[in-house]
């Protein structure tokens, strides 16, 4: 994931959030694109290599300033499923809610992403979908 986010994937985020807000399953291709796009936004907004954020089977990024790991399992890992990541990244679910429900697993002293969520401008629950 060495390149930047594809601006076209913002449309995938809108398609996925529309489906989720309607209680429907999101289109799989749009879900994958939206997860990658929002992970890219997180990594761009909070650059660093102290935390690895994993959304299997779609993608993983490193972010958050601090000590970086060079091999093996990183000391700070966040892992969640694609739908939970979309909900967290768009402000439809808080970090505390996701962690409390066991929908996100976080290990390490820097693995709390609450200060960095939601990601991207206009992604919160009150955001207009007419961008």
mmCIF file of C-alpha atoms in Angstrom, residues 29-113:
data_model
loop_
_atom_site.group_PDB
_atom_site.id
_atom_site.type_symbol
_atom_site.label_atom_id
_atom_site.label_comp_id
_atom_site.label_asym_id
_atom_site.label_seq_id
_atom_site.Cartn_x
_atom_site.Cartn_y
_atom_site.Cartn_z
ATOM 1 C CA UNK A 29 -16.194 -4.583 -4.320
ATOM 2 C CA UNK A 30 -17.267 -1.238 -2.892
ATOM 3 C CA UNK A 31 -16.606 -2.498 0.635
ATOM 4 C CA UNK A 32 -13.025 -3.491 -0.238
ATOM 5 C CA UNK A 33 -12.353 -0.171 -1.990
ATOM 6 C CA UNK A 34 -13.877 1.825 0.880
ATOM 7 C CA UNK A 35 -11.831 -0.029 3.516
ATOM 8 C CA UNK A 36 -8.597 0.606 1.601
ATOM 9 C CA UNK A 37 -9.484 4.251 0.999
ATOM 10 C CA UNK A 38 -10.287 4.941 4.661
ATOM 11 C CA UNK A 39 -7.133 3.123 5.804
ATOM 12 C CA UNK A 40 -5.118 5.322 3.425
ATOM 13 C CA UNK A 41 -6.784 8.422 4.880
ATOM 14 C CA UNK A 42 -5.903 7.299 8.405
ATOM 15 C CA UNK A 43 -2.266 6.653 7.470
ATOM 16 C CA UNK A 44 -2.051 10.040 5.726
ATOM 17 C CA UNK A 45 -3.659 11.904 8.646
ATOM 18 C CA UNK A 46 -1.596 10.166 11.350
ATOM 19 C CA UNK A 47 1.712 9.237 9.707
ATOM 20 C CA UNK A 48 4.065 6.910 11.494
ATOM 21 C CA UNK A 49 4.855 3.248 12.015
ATOM 22 C CA UNK A 50 4.062 2.654 15.677
ATOM 23 C CA UNK A 51 0.640 1.019 15.122
ATOM 24 C CA UNK A 52 -0.417 -1.525 12.536
ATOM 25 C CA UNK A 53 -4.116 -1.365 11.662
ATOM 26 C CA UNK A 54 -5.344 -4.602 10.095
ATOM 27 C CA UNK A 55 -8.664 -5.138 8.357
ATOM 28 C CA UNK A 56 -8.418 -8.705 7.067
ATOM 29 C CA UNK A 57 -8.719 -9.873 4.409
ATOM 30 C CA UNK A 58 -8.651 -6.442 2.764
ATOM 31 C CA UNK A 59 -5.604 -4.422 3.858
ATOM 32 C CA UNK A 60 -3.335 -3.177 6.622
ATOM 33 C CA UNK A 61 -1.508 0.113 7.197
ATOM 34 C CA UNK A 62 0.978 1.465 9.665
ATOM 35 C CA UNK A 63 0.322 4.808 11.313
ATOM 36 C CA UNK A 64 0.769 6.850 14.512
ATOM 37 C CA UNK A 65 4.096 8.456 15.384
ATOM 38 C CA UNK A 66 6.403 6.644 17.758
ATOM 39 C CA UNK A 67 8.809 3.732 17.803
ATOM 40 C CA UNK A 68 8.521 1.542 14.733
ATOM 41 C CA UNK A 69 8.861 -2.183 14.539
ATOM 42 C CA UNK A 70 11.099 -3.812 11.967
ATOM 43 C CA UNK A 71 10.151 -7.482 12.082
ATOM 44 C CA UNK A 72 7.852 -9.906 13.784
ATOM 45 C CA UNK A 73 4.521 -8.950 15.285
ATOM 46 C CA UNK A 74 4.360 -5.230 15.999
ATOM 47 C CA UNK A 75 3.835 -4.216 19.641
ATOM 48 C CA UNK A 76 0.794 -2.073 18.769
ATOM 49 C CA UNK A 77 -1.840 -3.808 16.655
ATOM 50 C CA UNK A 78 -5.455 -2.960 15.897
ATOM 51 C CA UNK A 79 -7.571 -5.502 14.061
ATOM 52 C CA UNK A 80 -11.204 -5.430 13.032
ATOM 53 C CA UNK A 81 -13.518 -6.588 10.258
ATOM 54 C CA UNK A 82 -14.340 -4.477 7.183
ATOM 55 C CA UNK A 83 -17.826 -3.356 8.244
ATOM 56 C CA UNK A 84 -16.672 -2.360 11.726
ATOM 57 C CA UNK A 85 -13.763 -0.409 10.198
ATOM 58 C CA UNK A 86 -16.158 1.484 7.899
ATOM 59 C CA UNK A 87 -18.414 2.303 10.844
ATOM 60 C CA UNK A 88 -15.459 3.457 12.970
ATOM 61 C CA UNK A 89 -13.821 5.465 10.189
ATOM 62 C CA UNK A 90 -17.045 7.263 9.273
ATOM 63 C CA UNK A 91 -18.132 8.033 12.828
ATOM 64 C CA UNK A 92 -21.096 5.661 12.849
ATOM 65 C CA UNK A 93 -19.488 3.711 15.717
ATOM 66 C CA UNK A 94 -17.233 5.008 18.465
ATOM 67 C CA UNK A 95 -13.976 3.384 19.486
ATOM 68 C CA UNK A 96 -15.387 2.754 22.969
ATOM 69 C CA UNK A 97 -18.497 1.070 21.552
ATOM 70 C CA UNK A 98 -16.477 -1.151 19.207
ATOM 71 C CA UNK A 99 -13.932 -2.106 21.879
ATOM 72 C CA UNK A 100 -16.676 -2.741 24.441
ATOM 73 C CA UNK A 101 -18.514 -5.034 22.034
ATOM 74 C CA UNK A 102 -15.335 -6.927 21.146
ATOM 75 C CA UNK A 103 -15.627 -5.782 17.518
ATOM 76 C CA UNK A 104 -12.086 -4.403 17.562
ATOM 77 C CA UNK A 105 -9.014 -6.008 19.085
ATOM 78 C CA UNK A 106 -6.276 -3.614 20.156
ATOM 79 C CA UNK A 107 -2.999 -4.465 21.833
ATOM 80 C CA UNK A 108 -0.170 -2.209 22.880
ATOM 81 C CA UNK A 109 0.085 1.163 24.602
ATOM 82 C CA UNK A 110 -0.457 3.178 21.391
ATOM 83 C CA UNK A 111 -3.251 1.072 19.915
ATOM 84 C CA UNK A 112 -6.132 3.376 20.928
ATOM 85 C CA UNK A 113 -7.330 4.991 17.701
#
